[in-house]
mmCIF file of C-alpha atoms and ligand atoms in Angstrom:
data_model
loop_
_atom_site.group_PDB
_atom_site.id
_atom_site.type_symbol
_atom_site.label_atom_id
_atom_site.label_comp_id
_atom_site.label_asym_id
_atom_site.label_seq_id
_atom_site.Cartn_x
_atom_site.Cartn_y
_atom_site.Cartn_z
ATOM 1 C CA MET A 25 116.623 26.100 -211.029
ATOM 2 C CA SER A 26 115.090 23.896 -213.686
ATOM 3 C CA LEU A 27 113.058 25.586 -216.340
ATOM 4 C CA SER A 28 111.889 22.745 -218.499
ATOM 5 C CA ASP A 29 110.463 19.348 -217.924
ATOM 6 C CA ALA A 30 113.449 17.193 -218.692
ATOM 7 C CA ASP A 31 115.808 19.342 -216.631
ATOM 8 C CA LEU A 32 113.797 18.652 -213.559
ATOM 9 C CA VAL A 33 114.237 14.931 -213.630
ATOM 10 C CA ALA A 34 116.733 14.133 -210.943
ATOM 11 C CA PRO A 35 118.891 11.020 -211.166
ATOM 12 C CA ALA A 36 117.038 8.080 -209.638
ATOM 13 C CA ARG A 37 117.445 8.225 -205.898
ATOM 14 C CA GLU A 38 115.270 7.188 -203.062
ATOM 15 C CA THR A 39 115.735 10.031 -200.598
ATOM 16 C CA GLU A 40 112.319 11.583 -201.271
ATOM 17 C CA SER A 41 110.457 8.337 -200.675
ATOM 18 C CA ALA A 42 108.078 7.856 -197.789
ATOM 19 C CA SER A 43 110.367 5.058 -196.665
ATOM 20 C CA PRO A 44 113.712 3.994 -198.139
ATOM 21 C CA ARG A 45 113.258 1.349 -200.827
ATOM 22 C CA VAL A 46 115.785 -0.955 -202.341
ATOM 23 C CA VAL A 47 113.817 -1.866 -205.489
ATOM 24 C CA PRO A 48 114.497 0.147 -208.665
ATOM 25 C CA PRO A 49 111.663 2.461 -209.757
ATOM 26 C CA GLN A 50 108.866 0.885 -211.729
ATOM 27 C CA VAL A 51 107.115 2.217 -214.806
ATOM 28 C CA TRP A 52 103.459 1.563 -215.612
ATOM 29 C CA PHE A 53 103.523 0.211 -219.183
ATOM 30 C CA ASP A 54 100.342 -0.887 -220.990
ATOM 31 C CA GLY A 55 98.698 -2.050 -217.789
ATOM 32 C CA ARG A 56 101.565 -3.677 -215.912
ATOM 33 C CA PHE A 57 104.569 -2.562 -213.900
ATOM 34 C CA VAL A 58 108.012 -3.077 -215.374
ATOM 35 C CA ALA A 59 111.404 -2.056 -214.021
ATOM 36 C CA ALA A 60 112.220 1.410 -215.391
ATOM 37 C CA ASP A 61 115.260 0.189 -217.266
ATOM 38 C CA SER A 62 113.986 -3.236 -218.349
ATOM 39 C CA ASP A 63 111.956 -2.658 -221.500
ATOM 40 C CA ARG A 64 113.450 -1.700 -224.814
ATOM 41 C CA ALA A 65 111.425 -0.178 -227.625
ATOM 42 C CA PRO A 66 111.965 -1.917 -230.994
ATOM 43 C CA LEU A 67 114.199 -0.004 -233.400
ATOM 44 C CA THR A 68 111.266 0.319 -235.784
ATOM 45 C CA THR A 69 109.200 2.230 -233.201
ATOM 46 C CA HIS A 70 107.299 4.866 -235.182
ATOM 47 C CA ALA A 71 107.635 7.539 -232.482
ATOM 48 C CA MET A 72 111.423 7.171 -232.533
ATOM 49 C CA HIS A 73 111.506 7.979 -236.233
ATOM 50 C CA TYR A 74 108.914 10.762 -236.361
ATOM 51 C CA GLY A 75 108.153 11.945 -232.836
ATOM 52 C CA SER A 76 104.630 10.519 -233.119
ATOM 53 C CA GLY A 77 103.744 10.615 -229.453
ATOM 54 C CA VAL A 78 102.185 12.815 -226.807
ATOM 55 C CA PHE A 79 103.523 13.412 -223.324
ATOM 56 C CA GLU A 80 102.694 15.297 -220.154
ATOM 57 C CA GLY A 81 104.718 16.795 -217.343
ATOM 58 C CA ILE A 82 102.882 16.565 -214.034
ATOM 59 C CA ARG A 83 103.952 16.982 -210.426
ATOM 60 C CA ALA A 84 103.001 15.392 -207.170
ATOM 61 C CA TYR A 85 103.834 17.076 -203.878
ATOM 62 C CA ALA A 86 104.247 15.755 -200.371
ATOM 63 C CA THR A 87 101.536 17.183 -198.139
ATOM 64 C CA SER A 88 101.822 18.033 -194.447
ATOM 65 C CA ASP A 89 99.549 15.131 -193.437
ATOM 66 C CA GLY A 90 102.274 12.688 -194.508
ATOM 67 C CA GLY A 91 100.624 11.858 -197.826
ATOM 68 C CA SER A 92 100.956 13.371 -201.250
ATOM 69 C CA ALA A 93 98.776 14.822 -203.968
ATOM 70 C CA VAL A 94 98.985 15.330 -207.724
ATOM 71 C CA PHE A 95 98.492 18.926 -208.825
ATOM 72 C CA ARG A 96 95.732 19.497 -211.417
ATOM 73 C CA LEU A 97 95.866 15.943 -212.716
ATOM 74 C CA PRO A 98 92.562 16.092 -214.690
ATOM 75 C CA GLU A 99 93.698 19.213 -216.570
ATOM 76 C CA HIS A 100 97.022 17.617 -217.532
ATOM 77 C CA LEU A 101 95.372 14.437 -218.728
ATOM 78 C CA GLU A 102 92.721 16.350 -220.652
ATOM 79 C CA ARG A 103 95.449 18.226 -222.510
ATOM 80 C CA MET A 104 97.108 14.892 -223.255
ATOM 81 C CA ARG A 105 93.814 13.481 -224.517
ATOM 82 C CA LYS A 106 93.510 16.368 -226.982
ATOM 83 C CA GLY A 107 96.990 15.699 -228.355
ATOM 84 C CA CYS A 108 96.274 11.976 -228.645
ATOM 85 C CA GLU A 109 93.011 12.654 -230.442
ATOM 86 C CA LEU A 110 94.816 14.650 -233.117
ATOM 87 C CA LEU A 111 97.259 11.799 -233.692
ATOM 88 C CA GLY A 112 94.592 9.092 -233.637
ATOM 89 C CA ILE A 113 95.880 7.538 -230.408
ATOM 90 C CA ALA A 114 93.035 6.231 -228.234
ATOM 91 C CA PHE A 115 93.497 7.698 -224.750
ATOM 92 C CA ASP A 116 91.371 6.861 -221.756
ATOM 93 C CA VAL A 117 91.663 9.570 -219.088
ATOM 94 C CA ASP A 118 90.410 7.210 -216.355
ATOM 95 C CA VAL A 119 93.035 4.579 -217.190
ATOM 96 C CA ALA A 120 95.779 7.235 -217.224
ATOM 97 C CA THR A 121 94.538 8.647 -213.889
ATOM 98 C CA GLN A 122 94.640 5.235 -212.227
ATOM 99 C CA ALA A 123 98.029 4.443 -213.789
ATOM 100 C CA THR A 124 99.472 7.720 -212.462
ATOM 101 C CA LEU A 125 98.252 7.117 -208.916
ATOM 102 C CA ALA A 126 99.299 3.466 -209.001
ATOM 103 C CA VAL A 127 102.862 4.122 -210.125
ATOM 104 C CA LEU A 128 103.310 6.920 -207.556
ATOM 105 C CA ARG A 129 102.198 4.514 -204.825
ATOM 106 C CA GLN A 130 104.293 1.695 -206.250
ATOM 107 C CA ASN A 131 107.473 3.802 -206.257
ATOM 108 C CA GLY A 132 106.719 5.532 -202.945
ATOM 109 C CA HIS A 133 107.557 8.881 -204.588
ATOM 110 C CA ARG A 134 105.858 11.756 -202.744
ATOM 111 C CA ASP A 135 107.611 14.776 -204.269
ATOM 112 C CA ALA A 136 107.620 13.548 -207.820
ATOM 113 C CA TYR A 137 107.699 14.470 -211.453
ATOM 114 C CA VAL A 138 105.255 12.309 -213.404
ATOM 115 C CA ARG A 139 105.813 11.592 -217.077
ATOM 116 C CA PRO A 140 102.990 9.926 -219.008
ATOM 117 C CA LEU A 141 103.804 9.173 -222.637
ATOM 118 C CA ALA A 142 101.519 7.767 -225.331
ATOM 119 C CA TRP A 143 103.210 6.775 -228.566
ATOM 120 C CA CYS A 144 102.968 5.051 -231.908
ATOM 121 C CA GLY A 145 104.841 1.767 -231.799
ATOM 122 C CA THR A 146 105.406 -0.734 -234.573
ATOM 123 C CA GLY A 147 103.419 -1.943 -237.584
ATOM 124 C CA SER A 148 104.503 0.476 -240.262
ATOM 125 C CA ILE A 149 107.043 3.217 -240.747
ATOM 126 C CA GLY A 150 104.745 5.013 -243.188
ATOM 127 C CA LEU A 151 103.137 8.290 -242.186
ATOM 128 C CA ASP A 152 99.659 6.785 -241.843
ATOM 129 C CA VAL A 153 99.607 5.744 -238.200
ATOM 130 C CA SER A 154 96.186 4.063 -238.258
ATOM 131 C CA SER A 155 97.645 0.543 -238.404
ATOM 132 C CA VAL A 156 100.512 1.195 -235.984
ATOM 133 C CA ASP A 157 100.120 -0.181 -232.456
ATOM 134 C CA LYS A 158 99.810 2.393 -229.700
ATOM 135 C CA HIS A 159 101.244 2.353 -226.175
ATOM 136 C CA LEU A 160 100.995 4.203 -222.892
ATOM 137 C CA MET A 161 103.487 4.447 -220.087
ATOM 138 C CA VAL A 162 103.669 6.475 -216.904
ATOM 139 C CA ALA A 163 107.007 6.989 -215.153
ATOM 140 C CA THR A 164 107.691 8.868 -211.918
ATOM 141 C CA PHE A 165 110.924 10.501 -210.788
ATOM 142 C CA PRO A 166 111.743 11.884 -207.354
ATOM 143 C CA THR A 167 112.134 15.655 -207.651
ATOM 144 C CA ASN A 168 114.878 17.594 -206.020
ATOM 145 C CA VAL A 169 112.922 20.211 -204.124
ATOM 146 C CA HIS A 170 115.872 22.438 -203.274
ATOM 147 C CA LEU A 171 116.585 25.563 -205.288
ATOM 148 C CA SER A 172 119.901 25.428 -207.056
ATOM 149 C CA GLY A 173 120.518 29.139 -206.510
ATOM 150 C CA GLU A 174 121.760 29.411 -210.090
ATOM 151 C CA LYS A 175 121.016 32.724 -211.824
ATOM 152 C CA VAL A 176 118.431 32.406 -214.578
ATOM 153 C CA LYS A 177 119.613 34.050 -217.768
ATOM 154 C CA LEU A 178 117.159 34.211 -220.640
ATOM 155 C CA GLY A 179 118.400 34.723 -224.162
ATOM 156 C CA THR A 180 116.068 35.775 -226.979
ATOM 157 C CA SER A 181 116.141 32.916 -229.468
ATOM 158 C CA SER A 182 116.872 33.297 -233.162
ATOM 159 C CA TRP A 183 114.409 30.418 -233.652
ATOM 160 C CA ARG A 184 110.675 31.016 -234.025
ATOM 161 C CA ARG A 185 108.168 28.976 -232.027
ATOM 162 C CA ASN A 186 106.242 26.393 -234.046
ATOM 163 C CA PRO A 187 103.283 28.377 -235.420
ATOM 164 C CA ALA A 188 99.963 27.065 -234.092
ATOM 165 C CA THR A 189 98.748 26.940 -237.696
ATOM 166 C CA SER A 190 101.383 24.246 -238.404
ATOM 167 C CA LEU A 191 101.668 22.441 -235.076
ATOM 168 C CA PRO A 192 99.042 22.884 -232.365
ATOM 169 C CA PRO A 193 100.486 24.119 -229.058
ATOM 170 C CA LEU A 194 100.036 20.776 -227.303
ATOM 171 C CA LYS A 195 102.596 18.379 -225.943
ATOM 172 C CA LEU A 196 103.268 16.479 -229.165
ATOM 173 C CA CYS A 197 106.703 14.856 -228.896
ATOM 174 C CA GLY A 198 108.055 15.945 -232.289
ATOM 175 C CA ALA A 199 107.107 19.570 -231.646
ATOM 176 C CA TYR A 200 109.701 19.696 -228.881
ATOM 177 C CA VAL A 201 112.587 19.541 -231.349
ATOM 178 C CA ASN A 202 111.811 23.263 -231.699
ATOM 179 C CA SER A 203 112.420 23.724 -227.949
ATOM 180 C CA ILE A 204 115.555 21.588 -228.085
ATOM 181 C CA LEU A 205 117.036 23.748 -230.864
ATOM 182 C CA ALA A 206 116.341 26.934 -228.919
ATOM 183 C CA LYS A 207 117.719 25.497 -225.678
ATOM 184 C CA HIS A 208 120.871 24.342 -227.449
ATOM 185 C CA GLU A 209 121.441 27.791 -228.910
ATOM 186 C CA ALA A 210 120.772 29.457 -225.532
ATOM 187 C CA LYS A 211 123.314 27.259 -223.765
ATOM 188 C CA GLN A 212 125.929 27.955 -226.430
ATOM 189 C CA ARG A 213 125.447 31.678 -225.755
ATOM 190 C CA GLY A 214 125.921 31.244 -222.000
ATOM 191 C CA CYS A 215 122.217 31.481 -221.156
ATOM 192 C CA ASN A 216 120.258 28.780 -219.380
ATOM 193 C CA GLU A 217 116.928 29.332 -221.097
ATOM 194 C CA ALA A 218 115.593 30.666 -224.403
ATOM 195 C CA LEU A 219 112.774 33.116 -225.018
ATOM 196 C CA PHE A 220 110.762 32.750 -228.228
ATOM 197 C CA VAL A 221 109.631 35.971 -229.913
ATOM 198 C CA ASP A 222 107.529 36.115 -233.104
ATOM 199 C CA GLU A 223 108.201 38.010 -236.369
ATOM 200 C CA GLN A 224 106.317 41.046 -235.017
ATOM 201 C CA GLY A 225 108.420 41.180 -231.847
ATOM 202 C CA ARG A 226 105.737 39.742 -229.584
ATOM 203 C CA VAL A 227 106.768 37.424 -226.768
ATOM 204 C CA VAL A 228 105.610 33.801 -227.177
ATOM 205 C CA GLU A 229 107.006 31.632 -224.351
ATOM 206 C CA CYS A 230 110.153 29.829 -223.211
ATOM 207 C CA THR A 231 111.152 26.295 -224.245
ATOM 208 C CA GLY A 232 109.110 24.778 -221.421
ATOM 209 C CA ALA A 233 107.487 27.620 -219.499
ATOM 210 C CA ASN A 234 105.102 30.564 -219.917
ATOM 211 C CA VAL A 235 106.140 34.158 -219.270
ATOM 212 C CA PHE A 236 104.829 36.857 -216.884
ATOM 213 C CA MET A 237 105.960 40.431 -216.287
ATOM 214 C CA VAL A 238 105.456 42.898 -213.443
ATOM 215 C CA ARG A 239 105.300 46.646 -213.930
ATOM 216 C CA GLY A 240 104.347 49.114 -211.202
ATOM 217 C CA GLY A 241 103.058 46.177 -209.124
ATOM 218 C CA HIS A 242 100.727 45.096 -211.965
ATOM 219 C CA ILE A 243 101.107 41.467 -213.078
ATOM 220 C CA THR A 244 100.643 40.546 -216.747
ATOM 221 C CA ALA A 245 100.512 37.029 -218.182
ATOM 222 C CA VAL A 246 101.943 36.890 -221.701
ATOM 223 C CA GLU A 247 99.354 35.625 -224.168
ATOM 224 C CA HIS A 248 100.220 34.232 -227.594
ATOM 225 C CA ARG A 249 98.400 31.815 -229.857
ATOM 226 C CA ASP A 250 101.579 29.804 -230.516
ATOM 227 C CA ALA A 251 102.245 29.251 -226.799
ATOM 228 C CA LEU A 252 101.133 26.234 -224.800
ATOM 229 C CA ALA A 253 98.080 27.002 -222.653
ATOM 230 C CA GLY A 254 100.032 26.261 -219.489
ATOM 231 C CA ILE A 255 98.260 24.872 -216.456
ATOM 232 C CA THR A 256 100.617 26.749 -214.133
ATOM 233 C CA ARG A 257 99.913 29.956 -216.079
ATOM 234 C CA ASP A 258 96.195 29.371 -215.609
ATOM 235 C CA THR A 259 96.800 28.729 -211.891
ATOM 236 C CA ILE A 260 98.788 31.952 -211.416
ATOM 237 C CA VAL A 261 96.209 34.000 -213.317
ATOM 238 C CA ALA A 262 93.494 32.551 -211.057
ATOM 239 C CA LEU A 263 95.529 33.193 -207.881
ATOM 240 C CA THR A 264 96.715 36.724 -208.658
ATOM 241 C CA GLY A 265 94.078 38.112 -211.026
ATOM 242 C CA ALA A 266 96.885 38.892 -213.500
ATOM 243 C CA GLU A 267 95.862 40.503 -216.764
ATOM 244 C CA SER A 268 96.330 38.256 -219.814
ATOM 245 C CA ARG A 269 97.376 39.985 -223.038
ATOM 246 C CA GLN A 270 99.919 40.074 -225.838
ATOM 247 C CA VAL A 271 103.250 41.568 -224.779
ATOM 248 C CA ARG A 272 106.007 43.019 -226.935
ATOM 249 C CA HIS A 273 109.638 42.098 -226.386
ATOM 250 C CA ASP A 274 110.531 45.724 -225.570
ATOM 251 C CA GLU A 275 107.850 45.798 -222.846
ATOM 252 C CA LEU A 276 109.497 42.803 -221.243
ATOM 253 C CA LEU A 277 112.873 44.546 -221.329
ATOM 254 C CA ASP A 278 111.205 47.564 -219.758
ATOM 255 C CA ALA A 279 109.388 45.621 -217.003
ATOM 256 C CA ASP A 280 110.333 45.790 -213.312
ATOM 257 C CA GLU A 281 110.296 41.996 -213.036
ATOM 258 C CA VAL A 282 109.946 38.964 -215.269
ATOM 259 C CA PHE A 283 109.123 35.482 -214.063
ATOM 260 C CA VAL A 284 108.374 32.253 -215.882
ATOM 261 C CA VAL A 285 106.002 29.497 -214.835
ATOM 262 C CA GLY A 286 105.480 25.829 -215.604
ATOM 263 C CA THR A 287 105.000 22.497 -213.914
ATOM 264 C CA ALA A 288 108.743 21.947 -213.768
ATOM 265 C CA ALA A 289 109.792 25.611 -213.414
ATOM 266 C CA GLU A 290 107.028 26.338 -210.858
ATOM 267 C CA VAL A 291 107.430 30.141 -210.478
ATOM 268 C CA THR A 292 110.960 31.198 -211.363
ATOM 269 C CA PRO A 293 112.057 34.856 -211.217
ATOM 270 C CA ILE A 294 114.350 35.800 -214.103
ATOM 271 C CA ASP A 295 117.698 37.445 -213.338
ATOM 272 C CA GLU A 296 118.664 38.482 -216.850
ATOM 273 C CA LEU A 297 117.147 38.828 -220.316
ATOM 274 C CA ASP A 298 119.716 39.554 -223.014
ATOM 275 C CA ASP A 299 121.585 42.631 -221.696
ATOM 276 C CA ARG A 300 118.963 43.594 -219.125
ATOM 277 C CA THR A 301 119.127 42.556 -215.450
ATOM 278 C CA TYR A 302 116.163 42.436 -213.070
ATOM 279 C CA PRO A 303 117.489 43.052 -209.559
ATOM 280 C CA ASP A 304 113.993 43.364 -208.075
ATOM 281 C CA GLN A 305 112.226 40.004 -207.718
ATOM 282 C CA ARG A 306 109.859 40.859 -204.889
ATOM 283 C CA VAL A 307 106.569 40.133 -206.650
ATOM 284 C CA GLY A 308 107.975 37.028 -208.359
ATOM 285 C CA ARG A 309 109.050 35.625 -205.002
ATOM 286 C CA GLU A 310 105.681 36.373 -203.431
ATOM 287 C CA VAL A 311 103.884 34.609 -206.273
ATOM 288 C CA ALA A 312 106.286 31.666 -205.968
ATOM 289 C CA GLU A 313 105.432 31.357 -202.271
ATOM 290 C CA LEU A 314 101.704 31.603 -202.974
ATOM 291 C CA TYR A 315 102.036 28.825 -205.556
ATOM 292 C CA ARG A 316 104.129 26.690 -203.189
ATOM 293 C CA ARG A 317 101.434 26.823 -200.538
ATOM 294 C CA VAL A 318 98.701 25.898 -203.009
ATOM 295 C CA VAL A 319 100.485 22.887 -204.576
ATOM 296 C CA ARG A 320 101.394 21.540 -201.128
ATOM 297 C CA GLY A 321 97.802 21.700 -199.943
ATOM 298 C CA GLU A 322 98.462 24.447 -197.395
ATOM 299 C CA ASP A 323 95.664 26.618 -198.821
ATOM 300 C CA PRO A 324 92.300 24.865 -198.320
ATOM 301 C CA ARG A 325 90.608 27.251 -200.777
ATOM 302 C CA HIS A 326 92.313 25.427 -203.629
ATOM 303 C CA ALA A 327 92.019 21.849 -202.415
ATOM 304 C CA ARG A 328 89.980 20.998 -205.533
ATOM 305 C CA TRP A 329 93.212 21.184 -207.591
ATOM 306 C CA LEU A 330 94.762 18.309 -205.646
ATOM 307 C CA THR A 331 94.204 14.621 -206.348
ATOM 308 C CA ARG A 332 95.224 12.604 -203.322
ATOM 309 C CA VAL A 333 97.590 9.733 -203.975
HETATM 310 N N1 LIG B 11 105.243 26.016 -222.507
HETATM 311 C C1 LIG B 11 105.835 24.878 -222.915
HETATM 312 C C2 LIG B 11 106.410 24.822 -224.280
HETATM 313 C C3 LIG B 11 105.916 23.769 -222.060
HETATM 314 O O1 LIG B 11 106.497 22.638 -222.461
HETATM 315 C C4 LIG B 11 105.397 23.879 -220.750
HETATM 316 C C5 LIG B 11 105.522 22.730 -219.796
HETATM 317 N N2 LIG B 11 104.463 21.834 -219.928
HETATM 318 C C6 LIG B 11 104.773 25.086 -220.387
HETATM 319 C C7 LIG B 11 104.711 26.133 -221.285
HETATM 320 C C8 LIG B 11 104.112 25.215 -219.046
HETATM 321 O O2 LIG B 11 102.960 24.411 -219.031
HETATM 322 P P1 LIG B 11 102.401 23.776 -217.681
HETATM 323 O O3 LIG B 11 102.265 24.895 -216.720
HETATM 324 O O4 LIG B 11 101.103 23.199 -218.091
HETATM 325 O O5 LIG B 11 103.390 22.773 -217.241
#
């Protein structure tokens, strides 16, 4: 199963569409639709040199009434607005909301991963971005909704997470080089995901997901100031009443179950962490099912989290 945003993006195919389409997917780009593979960013694009951009990872789900809905769209776009504000990129939440809904409709993607990206374009390659032009795009990708069945092996990373005092835990593009380094190391060690731990041995998060543990039936959401305030984490805390607190690495190794959560990962039980295996995944699976029902609009108590496409 996919654990981070980029992993989730399936190759372009049309099988999840409401009706089969022959046109290639479109991307909303600065107010117009363009074919996903048609536009090329200039080689002097600021974001390409320095990672000066902000992105989001959002999901839309097919609902039983034949339509679809975006899960917690305002919260995702508000987080994006905060990142943009820090970089001096003007970001209009209403425009981004309309762009997201429009491109989902345009592409006919019901089960979809949505990728908005705001970035610094051309004008200067200096570090002052005030005179650089800014852009916004929103792309959608059909998501493969089937579980891969692959075992999830977490490896504790030798890399530290970006400290919040140096890089705020928001979805700033350049900050994700930290995740890429940890993922690369994890793969080289035969793991499929990395776990960040701080100098004091406290758990931070994974490269693209937040961490939970279960002990004696009690669910705990790992809290750390360097971790992204995940929207899925917030959802699971609200649904289960999980306690939120700092957790040491040895507590995680000692837990009955570990699961990780994120927009792309949804709720993924962990099979292994370093040399420890977690054969029991009962609570993790129950939480995954609870989450599945909520995002697909099968639980009317949480309908406020869904924005109809
Ligand atoms: N941590 C990191 C580093 C992430 O990139 C993500 C994915 N956005 C998460 C946690 C989970 O956040 P969310 O539930 O908002 O997708």
